[in-house]
mmCIF file of C-alpha atoms and ligand atoms in Angstrom:
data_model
loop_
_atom_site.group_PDB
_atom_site.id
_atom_site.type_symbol
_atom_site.label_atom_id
_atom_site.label_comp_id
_atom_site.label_asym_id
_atom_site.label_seq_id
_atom_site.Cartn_x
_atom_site.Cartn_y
_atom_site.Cartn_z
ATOM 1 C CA UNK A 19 0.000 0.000 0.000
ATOM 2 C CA UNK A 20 1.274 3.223 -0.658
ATOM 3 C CA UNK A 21 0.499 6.646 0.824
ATOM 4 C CA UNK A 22 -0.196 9.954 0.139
ATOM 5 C CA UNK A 23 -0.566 12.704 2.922
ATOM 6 C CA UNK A 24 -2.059 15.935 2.503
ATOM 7 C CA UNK A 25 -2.006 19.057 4.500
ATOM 8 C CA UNK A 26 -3.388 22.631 4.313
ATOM 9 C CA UNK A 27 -1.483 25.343 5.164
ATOM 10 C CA UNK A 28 -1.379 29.266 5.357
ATOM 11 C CA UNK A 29 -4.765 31.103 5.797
ATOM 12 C CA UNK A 30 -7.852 29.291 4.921
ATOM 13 C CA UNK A 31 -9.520 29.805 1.786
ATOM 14 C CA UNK A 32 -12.699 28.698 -0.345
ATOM 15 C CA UNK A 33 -11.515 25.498 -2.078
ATOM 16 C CA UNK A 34 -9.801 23.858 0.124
ATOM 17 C CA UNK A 35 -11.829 21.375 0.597
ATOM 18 C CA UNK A 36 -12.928 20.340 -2.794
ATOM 19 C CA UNK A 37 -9.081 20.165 -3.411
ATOM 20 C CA UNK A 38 -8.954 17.446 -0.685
ATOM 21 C CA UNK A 39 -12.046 15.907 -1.983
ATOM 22 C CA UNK A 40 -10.745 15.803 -5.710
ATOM 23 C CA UNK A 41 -7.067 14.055 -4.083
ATOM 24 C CA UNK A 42 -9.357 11.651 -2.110
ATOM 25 C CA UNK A 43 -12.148 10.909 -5.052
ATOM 26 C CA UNK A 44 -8.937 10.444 -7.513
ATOM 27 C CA UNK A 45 -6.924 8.445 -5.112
ATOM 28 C CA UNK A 46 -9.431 6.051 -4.406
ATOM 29 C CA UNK A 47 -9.369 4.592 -8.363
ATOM 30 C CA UNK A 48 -6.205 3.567 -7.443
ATOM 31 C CA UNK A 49 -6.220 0.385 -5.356
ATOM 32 C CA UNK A 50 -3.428 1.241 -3.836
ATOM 33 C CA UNK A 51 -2.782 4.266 -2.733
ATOM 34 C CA UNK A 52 -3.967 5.196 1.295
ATOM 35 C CA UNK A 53 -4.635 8.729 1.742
ATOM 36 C CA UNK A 54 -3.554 10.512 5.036
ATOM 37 C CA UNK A 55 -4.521 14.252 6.014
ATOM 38 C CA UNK A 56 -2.422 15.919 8.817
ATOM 39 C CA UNK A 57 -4.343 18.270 11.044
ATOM 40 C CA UNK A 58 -3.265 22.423 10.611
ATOM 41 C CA UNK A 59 -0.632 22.101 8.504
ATOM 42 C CA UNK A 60 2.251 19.935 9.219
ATOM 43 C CA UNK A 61 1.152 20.313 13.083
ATOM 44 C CA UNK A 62 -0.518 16.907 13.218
ATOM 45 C CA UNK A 63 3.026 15.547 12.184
ATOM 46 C CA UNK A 64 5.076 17.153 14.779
ATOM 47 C CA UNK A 65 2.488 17.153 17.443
ATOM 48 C CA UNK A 66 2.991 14.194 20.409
ATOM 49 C CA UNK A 67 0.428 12.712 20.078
ATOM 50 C CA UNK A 68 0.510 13.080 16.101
ATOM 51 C CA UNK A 69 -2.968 14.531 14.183
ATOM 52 C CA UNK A 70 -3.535 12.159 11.244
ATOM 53 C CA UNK A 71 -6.583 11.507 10.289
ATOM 54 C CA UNK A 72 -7.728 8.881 7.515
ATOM 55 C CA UNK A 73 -8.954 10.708 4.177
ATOM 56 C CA UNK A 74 -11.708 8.208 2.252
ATOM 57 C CA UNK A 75 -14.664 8.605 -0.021
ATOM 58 C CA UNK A 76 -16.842 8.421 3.282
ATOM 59 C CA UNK A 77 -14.832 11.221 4.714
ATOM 60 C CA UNK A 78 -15.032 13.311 1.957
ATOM 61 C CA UNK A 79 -18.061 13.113 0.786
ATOM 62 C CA UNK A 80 -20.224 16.189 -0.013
ATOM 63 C CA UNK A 81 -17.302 18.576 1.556
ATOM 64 C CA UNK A 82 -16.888 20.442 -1.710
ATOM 65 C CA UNK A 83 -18.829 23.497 -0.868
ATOM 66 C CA UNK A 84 -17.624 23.811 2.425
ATOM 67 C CA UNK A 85 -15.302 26.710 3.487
ATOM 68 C CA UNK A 86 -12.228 26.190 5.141
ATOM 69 C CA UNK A 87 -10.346 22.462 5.308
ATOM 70 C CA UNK A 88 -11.546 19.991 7.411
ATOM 71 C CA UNK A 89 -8.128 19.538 7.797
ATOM 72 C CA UNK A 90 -7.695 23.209 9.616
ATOM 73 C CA UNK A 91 -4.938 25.289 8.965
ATOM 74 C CA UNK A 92 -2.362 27.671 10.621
ATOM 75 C CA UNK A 93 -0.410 30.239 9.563
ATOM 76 C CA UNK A 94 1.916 30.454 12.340
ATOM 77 C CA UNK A 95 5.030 28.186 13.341
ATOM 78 C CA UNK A 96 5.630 24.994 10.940
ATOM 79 C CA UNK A 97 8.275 22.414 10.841
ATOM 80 C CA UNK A 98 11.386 25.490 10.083
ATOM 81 C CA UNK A 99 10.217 27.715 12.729
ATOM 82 C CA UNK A 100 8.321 25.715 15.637
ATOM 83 C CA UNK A 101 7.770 27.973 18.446
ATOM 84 C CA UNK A 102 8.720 27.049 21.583
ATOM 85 C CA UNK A 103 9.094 28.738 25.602
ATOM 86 C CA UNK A 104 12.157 28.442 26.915
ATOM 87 C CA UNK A 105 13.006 28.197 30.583
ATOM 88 C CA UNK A 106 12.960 31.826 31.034
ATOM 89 C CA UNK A 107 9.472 32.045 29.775
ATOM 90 C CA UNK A 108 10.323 33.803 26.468
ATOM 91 C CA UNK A 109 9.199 32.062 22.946
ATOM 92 C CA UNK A 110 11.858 31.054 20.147
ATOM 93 C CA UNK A 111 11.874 28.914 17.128
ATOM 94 C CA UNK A 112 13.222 25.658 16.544
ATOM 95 C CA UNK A 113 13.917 23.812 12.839
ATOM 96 C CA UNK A 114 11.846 20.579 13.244
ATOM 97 C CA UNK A 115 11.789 20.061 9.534
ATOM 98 C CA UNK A 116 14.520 16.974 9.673
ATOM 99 C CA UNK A 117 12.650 15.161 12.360
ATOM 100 C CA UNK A 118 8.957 15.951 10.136
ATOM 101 C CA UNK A 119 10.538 14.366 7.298
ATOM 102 C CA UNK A 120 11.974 11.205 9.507
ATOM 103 C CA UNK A 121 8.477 10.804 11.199
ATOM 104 C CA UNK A 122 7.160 10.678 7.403
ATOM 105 C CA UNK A 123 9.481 7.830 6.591
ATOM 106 C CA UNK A 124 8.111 6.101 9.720
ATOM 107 C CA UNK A 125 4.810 6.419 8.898
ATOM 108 C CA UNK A 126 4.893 4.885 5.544
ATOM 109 C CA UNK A 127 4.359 8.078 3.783
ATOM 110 C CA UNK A 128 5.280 8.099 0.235
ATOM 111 C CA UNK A 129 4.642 11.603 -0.707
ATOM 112 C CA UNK A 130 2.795 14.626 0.695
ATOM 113 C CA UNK A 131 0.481 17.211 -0.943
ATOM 114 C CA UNK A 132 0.983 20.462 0.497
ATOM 115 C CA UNK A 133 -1.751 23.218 -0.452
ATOM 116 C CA UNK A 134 -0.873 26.661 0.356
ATOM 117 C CA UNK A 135 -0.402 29.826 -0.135
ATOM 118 C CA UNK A 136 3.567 31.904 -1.261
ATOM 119 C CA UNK A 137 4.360 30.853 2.568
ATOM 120 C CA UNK A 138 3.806 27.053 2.351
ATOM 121 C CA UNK A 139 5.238 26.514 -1.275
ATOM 122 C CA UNK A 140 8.400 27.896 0.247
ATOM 123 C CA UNK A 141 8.267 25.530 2.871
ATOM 124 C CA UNK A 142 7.160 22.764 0.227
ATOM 125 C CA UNK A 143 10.416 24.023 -1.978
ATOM 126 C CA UNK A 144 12.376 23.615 1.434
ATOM 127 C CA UNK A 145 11.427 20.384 2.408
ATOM 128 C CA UNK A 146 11.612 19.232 -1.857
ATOM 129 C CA UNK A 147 15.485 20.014 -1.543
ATOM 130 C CA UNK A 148 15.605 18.000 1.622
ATOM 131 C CA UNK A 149 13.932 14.903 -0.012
ATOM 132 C CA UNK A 150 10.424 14.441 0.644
ATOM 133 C CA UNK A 151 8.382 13.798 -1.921
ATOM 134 C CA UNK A 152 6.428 16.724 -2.261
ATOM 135 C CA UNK A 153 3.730 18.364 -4.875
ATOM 136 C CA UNK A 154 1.643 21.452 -4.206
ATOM 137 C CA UNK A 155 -1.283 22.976 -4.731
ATOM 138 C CA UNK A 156 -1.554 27.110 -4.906
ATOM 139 C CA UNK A 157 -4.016 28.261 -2.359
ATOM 140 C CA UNK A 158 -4.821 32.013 -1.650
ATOM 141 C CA UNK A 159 -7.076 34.511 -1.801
ATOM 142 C CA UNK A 160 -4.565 36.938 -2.827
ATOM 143 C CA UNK A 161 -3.885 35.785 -6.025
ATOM 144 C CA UNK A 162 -0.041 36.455 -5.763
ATOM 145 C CA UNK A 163 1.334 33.077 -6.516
ATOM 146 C CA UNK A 164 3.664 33.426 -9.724
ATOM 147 C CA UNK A 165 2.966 30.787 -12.832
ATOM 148 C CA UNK A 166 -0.518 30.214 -12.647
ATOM 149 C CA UNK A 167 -2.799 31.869 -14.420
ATOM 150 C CA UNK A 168 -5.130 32.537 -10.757
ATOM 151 C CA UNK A 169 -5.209 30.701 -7.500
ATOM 152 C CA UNK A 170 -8.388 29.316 -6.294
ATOM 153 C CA UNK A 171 -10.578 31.064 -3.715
ATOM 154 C CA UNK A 172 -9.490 34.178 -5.286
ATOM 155 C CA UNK A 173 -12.526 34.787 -7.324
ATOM 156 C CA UNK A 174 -15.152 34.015 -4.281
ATOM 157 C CA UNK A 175 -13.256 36.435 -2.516
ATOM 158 C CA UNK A 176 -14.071 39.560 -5.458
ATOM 159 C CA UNK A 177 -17.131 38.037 -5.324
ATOM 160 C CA UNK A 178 -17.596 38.993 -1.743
ATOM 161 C CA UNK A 179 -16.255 42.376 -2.229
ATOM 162 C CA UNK A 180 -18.203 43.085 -5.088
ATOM 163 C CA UNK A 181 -21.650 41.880 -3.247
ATOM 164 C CA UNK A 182 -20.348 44.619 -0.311
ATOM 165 C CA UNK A 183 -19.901 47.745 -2.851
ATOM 166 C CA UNK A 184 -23.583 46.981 -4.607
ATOM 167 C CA UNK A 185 -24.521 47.245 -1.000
ATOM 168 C CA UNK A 186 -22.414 50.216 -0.152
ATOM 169 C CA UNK A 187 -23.364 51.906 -3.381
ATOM 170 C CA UNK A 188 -27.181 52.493 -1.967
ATOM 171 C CA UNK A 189 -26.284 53.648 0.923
ATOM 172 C CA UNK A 190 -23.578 55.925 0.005
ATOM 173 C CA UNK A 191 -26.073 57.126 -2.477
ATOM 174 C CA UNK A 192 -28.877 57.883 -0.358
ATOM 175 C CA UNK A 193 -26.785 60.042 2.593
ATOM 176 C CA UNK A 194 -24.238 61.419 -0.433
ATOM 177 C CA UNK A 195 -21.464 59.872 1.802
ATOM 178 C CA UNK A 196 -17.828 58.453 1.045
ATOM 179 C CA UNK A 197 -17.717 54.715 1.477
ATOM 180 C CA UNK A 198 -13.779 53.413 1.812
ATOM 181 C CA UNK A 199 -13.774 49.523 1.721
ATOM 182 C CA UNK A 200 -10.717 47.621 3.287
ATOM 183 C CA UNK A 201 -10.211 44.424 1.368
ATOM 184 C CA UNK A 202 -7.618 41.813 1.623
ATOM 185 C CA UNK A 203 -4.707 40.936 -0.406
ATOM 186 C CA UNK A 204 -1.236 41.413 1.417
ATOM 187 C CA UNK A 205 1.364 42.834 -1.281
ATOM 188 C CA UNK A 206 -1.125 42.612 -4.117
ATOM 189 C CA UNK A 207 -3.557 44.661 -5.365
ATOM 190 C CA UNK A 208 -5.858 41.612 -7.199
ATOM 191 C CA UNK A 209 -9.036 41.963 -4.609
ATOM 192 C CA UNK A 210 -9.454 45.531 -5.274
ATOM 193 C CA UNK A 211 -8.556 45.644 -8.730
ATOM 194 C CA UNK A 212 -11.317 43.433 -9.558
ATOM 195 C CA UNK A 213 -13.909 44.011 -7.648
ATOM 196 C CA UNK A 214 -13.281 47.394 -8.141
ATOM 197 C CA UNK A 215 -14.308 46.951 -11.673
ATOM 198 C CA UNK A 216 -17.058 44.764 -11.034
ATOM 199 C CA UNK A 217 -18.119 46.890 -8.384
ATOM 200 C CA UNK A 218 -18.056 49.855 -10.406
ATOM 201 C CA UNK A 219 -15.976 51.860 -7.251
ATOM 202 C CA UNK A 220 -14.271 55.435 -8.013
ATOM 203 C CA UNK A 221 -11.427 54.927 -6.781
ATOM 204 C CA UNK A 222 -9.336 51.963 -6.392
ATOM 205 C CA UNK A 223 -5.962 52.014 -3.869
ATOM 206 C CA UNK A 224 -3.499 49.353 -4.665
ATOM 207 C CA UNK A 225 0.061 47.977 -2.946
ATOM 208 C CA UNK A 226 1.829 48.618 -6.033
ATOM 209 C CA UNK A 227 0.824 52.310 -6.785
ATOM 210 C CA UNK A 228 1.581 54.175 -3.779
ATOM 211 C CA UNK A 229 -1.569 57.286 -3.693
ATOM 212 C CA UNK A 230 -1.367 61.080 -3.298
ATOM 213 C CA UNK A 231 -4.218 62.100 -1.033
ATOM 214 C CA UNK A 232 -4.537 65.460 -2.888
ATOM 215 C CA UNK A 233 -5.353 62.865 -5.877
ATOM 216 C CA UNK A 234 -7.794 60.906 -3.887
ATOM 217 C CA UNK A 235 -9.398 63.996 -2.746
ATOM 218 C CA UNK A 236 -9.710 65.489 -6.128
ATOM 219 C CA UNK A 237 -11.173 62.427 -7.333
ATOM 220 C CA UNK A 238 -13.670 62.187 -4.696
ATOM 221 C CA UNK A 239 -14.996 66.406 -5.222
ATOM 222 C CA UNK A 240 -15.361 65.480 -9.047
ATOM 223 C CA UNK A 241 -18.277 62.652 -7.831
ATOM 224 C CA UNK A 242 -19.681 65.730 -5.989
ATOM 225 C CA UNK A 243 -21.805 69.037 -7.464
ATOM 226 C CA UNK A 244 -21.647 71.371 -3.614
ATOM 227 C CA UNK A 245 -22.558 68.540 -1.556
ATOM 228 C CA UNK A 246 -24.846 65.882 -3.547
ATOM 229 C CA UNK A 247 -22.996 62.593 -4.622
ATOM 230 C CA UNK A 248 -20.945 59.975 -3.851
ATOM 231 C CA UNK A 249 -18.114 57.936 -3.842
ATOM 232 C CA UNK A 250 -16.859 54.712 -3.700
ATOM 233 C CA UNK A 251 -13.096 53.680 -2.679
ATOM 234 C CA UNK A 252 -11.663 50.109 -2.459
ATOM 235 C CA UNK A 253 -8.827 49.834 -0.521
ATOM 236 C CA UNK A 254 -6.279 46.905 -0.590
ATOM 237 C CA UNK A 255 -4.665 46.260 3.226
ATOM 238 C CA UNK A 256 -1.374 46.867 1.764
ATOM 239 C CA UNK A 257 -1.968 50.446 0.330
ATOM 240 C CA UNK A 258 -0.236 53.399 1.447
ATOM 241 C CA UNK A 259 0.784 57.112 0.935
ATOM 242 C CA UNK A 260 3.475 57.944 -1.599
ATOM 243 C CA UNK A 261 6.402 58.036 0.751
ATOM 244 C CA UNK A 262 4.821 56.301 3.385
ATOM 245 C CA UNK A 263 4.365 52.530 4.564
ATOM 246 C CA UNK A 264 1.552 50.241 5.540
ATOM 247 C CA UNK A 265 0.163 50.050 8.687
ATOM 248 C CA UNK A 266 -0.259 47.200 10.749
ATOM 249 C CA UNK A 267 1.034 44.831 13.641
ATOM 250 C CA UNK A 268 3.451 42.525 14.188
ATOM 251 C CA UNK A 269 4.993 40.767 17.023
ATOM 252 C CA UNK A 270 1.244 39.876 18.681
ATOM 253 C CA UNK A 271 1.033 36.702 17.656
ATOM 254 C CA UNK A 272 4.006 33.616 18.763
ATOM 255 C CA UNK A 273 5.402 31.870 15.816
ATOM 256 C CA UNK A 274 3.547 34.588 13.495
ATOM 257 C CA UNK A 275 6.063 35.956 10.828
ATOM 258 C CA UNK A 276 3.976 38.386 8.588
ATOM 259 C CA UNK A 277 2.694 41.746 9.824
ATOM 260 C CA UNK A 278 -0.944 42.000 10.462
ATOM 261 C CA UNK A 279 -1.955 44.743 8.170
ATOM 262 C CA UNK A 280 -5.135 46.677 8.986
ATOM 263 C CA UNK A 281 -6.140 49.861 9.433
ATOM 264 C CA UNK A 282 -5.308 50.866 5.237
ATOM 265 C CA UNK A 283 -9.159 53.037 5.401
ATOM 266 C CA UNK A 284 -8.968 53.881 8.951
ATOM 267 C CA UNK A 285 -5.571 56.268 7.982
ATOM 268 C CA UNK A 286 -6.630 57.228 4.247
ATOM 269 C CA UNK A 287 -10.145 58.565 6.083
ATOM 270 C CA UNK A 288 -8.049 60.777 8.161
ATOM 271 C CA UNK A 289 -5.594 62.028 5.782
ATOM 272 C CA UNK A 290 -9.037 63.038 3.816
ATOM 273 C CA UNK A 291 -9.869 64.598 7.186
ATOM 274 C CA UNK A 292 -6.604 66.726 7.391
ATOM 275 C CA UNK A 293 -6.842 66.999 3.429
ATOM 276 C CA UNK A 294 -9.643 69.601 3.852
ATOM 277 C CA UNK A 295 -12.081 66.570 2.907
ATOM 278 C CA UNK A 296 -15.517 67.844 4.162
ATOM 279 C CA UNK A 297 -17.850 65.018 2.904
ATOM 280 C CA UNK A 298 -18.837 62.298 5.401
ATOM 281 C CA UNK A 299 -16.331 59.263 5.499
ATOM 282 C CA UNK A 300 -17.419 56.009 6.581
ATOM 283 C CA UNK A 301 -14.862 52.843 6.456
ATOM 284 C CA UNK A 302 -15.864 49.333 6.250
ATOM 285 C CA UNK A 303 -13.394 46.184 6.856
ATOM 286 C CA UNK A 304 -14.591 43.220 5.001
ATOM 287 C CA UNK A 305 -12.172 41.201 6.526
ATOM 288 C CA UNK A 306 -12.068 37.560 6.698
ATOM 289 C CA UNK A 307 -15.634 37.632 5.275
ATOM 290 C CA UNK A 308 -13.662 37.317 2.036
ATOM 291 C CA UNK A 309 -12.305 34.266 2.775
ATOM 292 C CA UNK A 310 -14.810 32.460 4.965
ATOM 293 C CA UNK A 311 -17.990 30.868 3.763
ATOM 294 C CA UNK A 312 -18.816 28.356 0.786
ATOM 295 C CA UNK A 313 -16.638 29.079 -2.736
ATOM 296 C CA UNK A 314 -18.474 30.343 -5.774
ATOM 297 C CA UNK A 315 -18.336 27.369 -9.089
ATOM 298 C CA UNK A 316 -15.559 28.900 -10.717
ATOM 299 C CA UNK A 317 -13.367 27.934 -7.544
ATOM 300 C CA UNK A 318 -14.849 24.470 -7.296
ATOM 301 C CA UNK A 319 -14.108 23.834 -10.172
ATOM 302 C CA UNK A 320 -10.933 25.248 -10.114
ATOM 303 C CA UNK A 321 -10.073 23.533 -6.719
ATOM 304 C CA UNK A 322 -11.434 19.790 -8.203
ATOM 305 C CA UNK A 323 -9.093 20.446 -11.238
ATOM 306 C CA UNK A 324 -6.175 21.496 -8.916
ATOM 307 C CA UNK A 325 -7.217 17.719 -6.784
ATOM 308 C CA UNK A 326 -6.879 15.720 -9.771
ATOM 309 C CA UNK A 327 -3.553 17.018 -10.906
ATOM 310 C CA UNK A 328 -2.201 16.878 -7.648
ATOM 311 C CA UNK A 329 -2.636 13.093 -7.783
ATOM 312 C CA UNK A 330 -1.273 12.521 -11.208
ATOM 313 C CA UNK A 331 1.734 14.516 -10.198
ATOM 314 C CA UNK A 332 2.277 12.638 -7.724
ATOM 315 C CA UNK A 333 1.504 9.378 -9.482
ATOM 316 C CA UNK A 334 3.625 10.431 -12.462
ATOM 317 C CA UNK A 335 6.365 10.839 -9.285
ATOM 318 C CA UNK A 336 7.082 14.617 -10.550
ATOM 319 C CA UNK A 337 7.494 16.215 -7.415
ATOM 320 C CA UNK A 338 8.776 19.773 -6.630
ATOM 321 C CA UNK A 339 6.493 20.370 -9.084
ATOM 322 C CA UNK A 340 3.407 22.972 -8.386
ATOM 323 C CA UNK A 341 -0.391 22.628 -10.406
ATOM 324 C CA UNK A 342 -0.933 25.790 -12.167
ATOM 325 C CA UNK A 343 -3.731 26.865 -14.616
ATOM 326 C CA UNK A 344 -2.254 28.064 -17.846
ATOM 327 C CA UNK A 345 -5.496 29.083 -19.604
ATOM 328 C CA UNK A 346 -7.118 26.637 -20.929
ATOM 329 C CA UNK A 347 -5.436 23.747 -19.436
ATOM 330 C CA UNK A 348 -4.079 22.475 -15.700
ATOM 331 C CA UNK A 349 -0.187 21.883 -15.813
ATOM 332 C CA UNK A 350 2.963 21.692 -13.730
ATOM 333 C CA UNK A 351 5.727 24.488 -12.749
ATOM 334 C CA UNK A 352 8.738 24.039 -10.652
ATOM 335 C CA UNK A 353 7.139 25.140 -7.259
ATOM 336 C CA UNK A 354 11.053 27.074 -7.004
ATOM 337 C CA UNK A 355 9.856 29.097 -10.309
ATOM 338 C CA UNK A 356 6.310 29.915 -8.537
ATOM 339 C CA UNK A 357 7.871 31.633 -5.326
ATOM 340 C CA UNK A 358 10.648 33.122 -7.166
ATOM 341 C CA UNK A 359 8.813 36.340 -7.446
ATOM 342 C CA UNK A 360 5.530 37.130 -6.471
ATOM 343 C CA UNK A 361 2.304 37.843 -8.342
ATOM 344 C CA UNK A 362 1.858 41.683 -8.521
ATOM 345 C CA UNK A 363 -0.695 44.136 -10.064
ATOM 346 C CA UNK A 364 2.337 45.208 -13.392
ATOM 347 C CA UNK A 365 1.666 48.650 -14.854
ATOM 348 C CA UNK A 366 1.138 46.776 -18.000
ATOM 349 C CA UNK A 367 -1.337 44.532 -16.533
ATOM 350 C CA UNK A 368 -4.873 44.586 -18.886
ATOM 351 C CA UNK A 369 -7.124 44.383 -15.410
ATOM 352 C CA UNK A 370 -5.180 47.639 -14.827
ATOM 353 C CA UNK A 371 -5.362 49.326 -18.466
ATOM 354 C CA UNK A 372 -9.323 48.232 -18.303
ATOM 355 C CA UNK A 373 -9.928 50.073 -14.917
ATOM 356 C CA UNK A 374 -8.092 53.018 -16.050
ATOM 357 C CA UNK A 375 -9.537 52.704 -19.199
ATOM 358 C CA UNK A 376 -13.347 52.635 -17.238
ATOM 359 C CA UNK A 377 -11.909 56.246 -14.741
ATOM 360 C CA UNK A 378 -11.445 54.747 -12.020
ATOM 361 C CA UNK A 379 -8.608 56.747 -10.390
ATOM 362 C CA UNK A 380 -5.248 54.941 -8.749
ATOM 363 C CA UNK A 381 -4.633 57.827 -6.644
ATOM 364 C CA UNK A 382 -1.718 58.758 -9.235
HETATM 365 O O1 LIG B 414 -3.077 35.565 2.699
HETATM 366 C C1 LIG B 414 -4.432 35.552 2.928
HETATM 367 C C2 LIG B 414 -4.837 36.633 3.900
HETATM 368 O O2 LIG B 414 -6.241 36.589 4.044
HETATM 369 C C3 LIG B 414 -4.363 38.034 3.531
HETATM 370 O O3 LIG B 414 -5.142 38.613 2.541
HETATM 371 C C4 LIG B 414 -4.429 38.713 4.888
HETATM 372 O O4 LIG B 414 -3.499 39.780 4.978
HETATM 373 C C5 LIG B 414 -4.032 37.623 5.835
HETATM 374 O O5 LIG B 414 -4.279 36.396 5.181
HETATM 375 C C6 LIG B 414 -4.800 37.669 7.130
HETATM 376 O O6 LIG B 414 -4.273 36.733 7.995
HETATM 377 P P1 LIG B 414 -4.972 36.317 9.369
HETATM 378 O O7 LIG B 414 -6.082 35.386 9.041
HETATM 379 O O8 LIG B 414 -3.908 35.657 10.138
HETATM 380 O O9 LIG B 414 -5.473 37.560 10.020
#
């Protein structure tokens, strides 16, 4: 019998579990192959006593419009940077990633499936050059995974977005207010970019193009005739000011290594504020509302294709290999090519040229 493991890593994310389904469901045609799922991440591995559960039809069935992974997730610690206390009560990190890959060996494990986001397919990459057999599967929201065409549970997240500006757009509307939405999407601009567009917003605030308030402002008086009007912004988490940075936290969370960005509308509604803005300013956070909650079709689908190529990878015994959609089919990339550089919003990009093309204003 041989055996596949899978484990989900990174923040959750609509699609996880029709990936896991699709592995399982593809697996199972397959006499023999056993298929393993650690619990949060590569936790269940390292934990005493270990987290594995069994993965069959049975256990799978009818999961594929569920959010999250029954699997859970984390997006703290892992196998090259397990926290620990030390005697003097103060955390550190230890590299488990050795013993993970001897406890694999012990438990019969003949490759693993690891389905993350830019943070786990580094840690897939790692653990590739130490040996294990390893495949994975680009997760995230975000969207800013190199070589593939789109991650899944990107599009159910614009989908949420764009289902909050229709509703912002009435209200705004009826008290001729300013409506600044925070949305997701670390470094990259993808969320807002889209759903800016399909949201029809005014102004869209993006990672990669720094804004000048003065800009903002101006864009906001020309949705205005004296005080009638109003204005929709969509702004990404990892905005800021020209000359400025993002704002966040970091350090609250043991074994965390990413800053926890929030408070992008919170700052642009008081730079309005100081900016001579006079209109009323209201901010809403969507949150992890964009990531919780059932995926839309497209990222079913997308998530079942991502399953079954995951399997024939690992069948096919290509591993430090990464699925990827290339348009119109479901291929391979080096998983080393994929988190080489990320996945940004380019000046050249035709999702840019389209919204520019449409008036919505980059704050540039
Ligand atoms: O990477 C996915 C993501 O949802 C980002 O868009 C966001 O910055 C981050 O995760 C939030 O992480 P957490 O769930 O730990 O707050």
């Amino acid at each position: 019998m041989k055996r596949l493991l899978i484990a989900t890593g990174g923040g959750d994310c609509p699609g996880l579990n029709a990936v896991i389904r699709a592995i399982v469901k593809r697996a199972s045609h397959e006499k023999e192959w056993e298929v393993l799922g650690s619990i949060q991440g590569f936790n269940g591995i390292l934990w005493e006593p270990q987290e594995i559960i069994r993965l069959d039809e049975k256990t799978v069935a009818g999961i594929h419009y569920r959010g999250g992974t029954i699997l859970e997730t984390t997006n703290r610690g892992g196998p090259f940077h397990w926290p620990y206390r030390q005697s003097d009560g103060t955390w550190t990190t230890a590299d488990r990633s050795d013993e993970m890959i001897r406890r694999l060996s012990y438990m019969g494990v003949d490759a693993v499936v690891n389905i993350g986001g830019d943070g786990s397919q580094r840690y897939s990459q790692q653990l590739f050059e130490k040996g294990l057999n390893i495949v994975g599967v680009p997760k995230t929201i975000d969207n800013d995974l190199s070589c593939t065409d789109v991650t899944f549970g990107f599009q159910t997240a614009v989908e949420v977005v764009t289902e909050a500006i229709d509703k912002l757009v009435t209200t705004a509307q009826s008290h001729n207010r300013v409506f600044i939405i925070e949305v997701m999407g670390r470094d990259a601009g993808w969320i807002a970019l889209h759903a800016s567009i399909a949201g029809g917003a005014e102004i869209c605030l993006i990672p990669e193009i720094p804004y000048d308030v003065q800009a903002v402002k101006e864009a906001i008086e020309r949705r205005f005739v004296f005080d009638r009007g109003f204005c929709i912004i969509v702004i990404a988490e990892g905005a800021m000011p020209q000359g400025g940075d993002v704002v966040g936290t970091s350090g609250e969370e043991v074994g965390r290594q990413q800053i926890r960005l929030h408070g992008a509308a919170a700052r642009l509604s008081a730079e309005l504020k100081q900016a001579g803005c006079t209109h009323d300013v209201r901010e809403t956070i969507l949150g992890h509302l964009q990531r919780g909650g059932i995926p839309i079709a497209y990222d079913r689908v997308l998530a079942s294709q991502y399953g079954i190529k995951a399997f024939e990878l690992v069948k096919e015994e290509k591993f430090g290999q990464m699925v990827a959609y290339h348009h119109p089919n479901v291929v391979s990339v080096p998983i080393a090519e994929a988190i080489a550089t990320p996945n940004l919003v380019t000046m050249d990009s035709n999702v840019l040229e389209t919204a520019r093309g449409l008036g919505i204003c980059f704050g540039d």
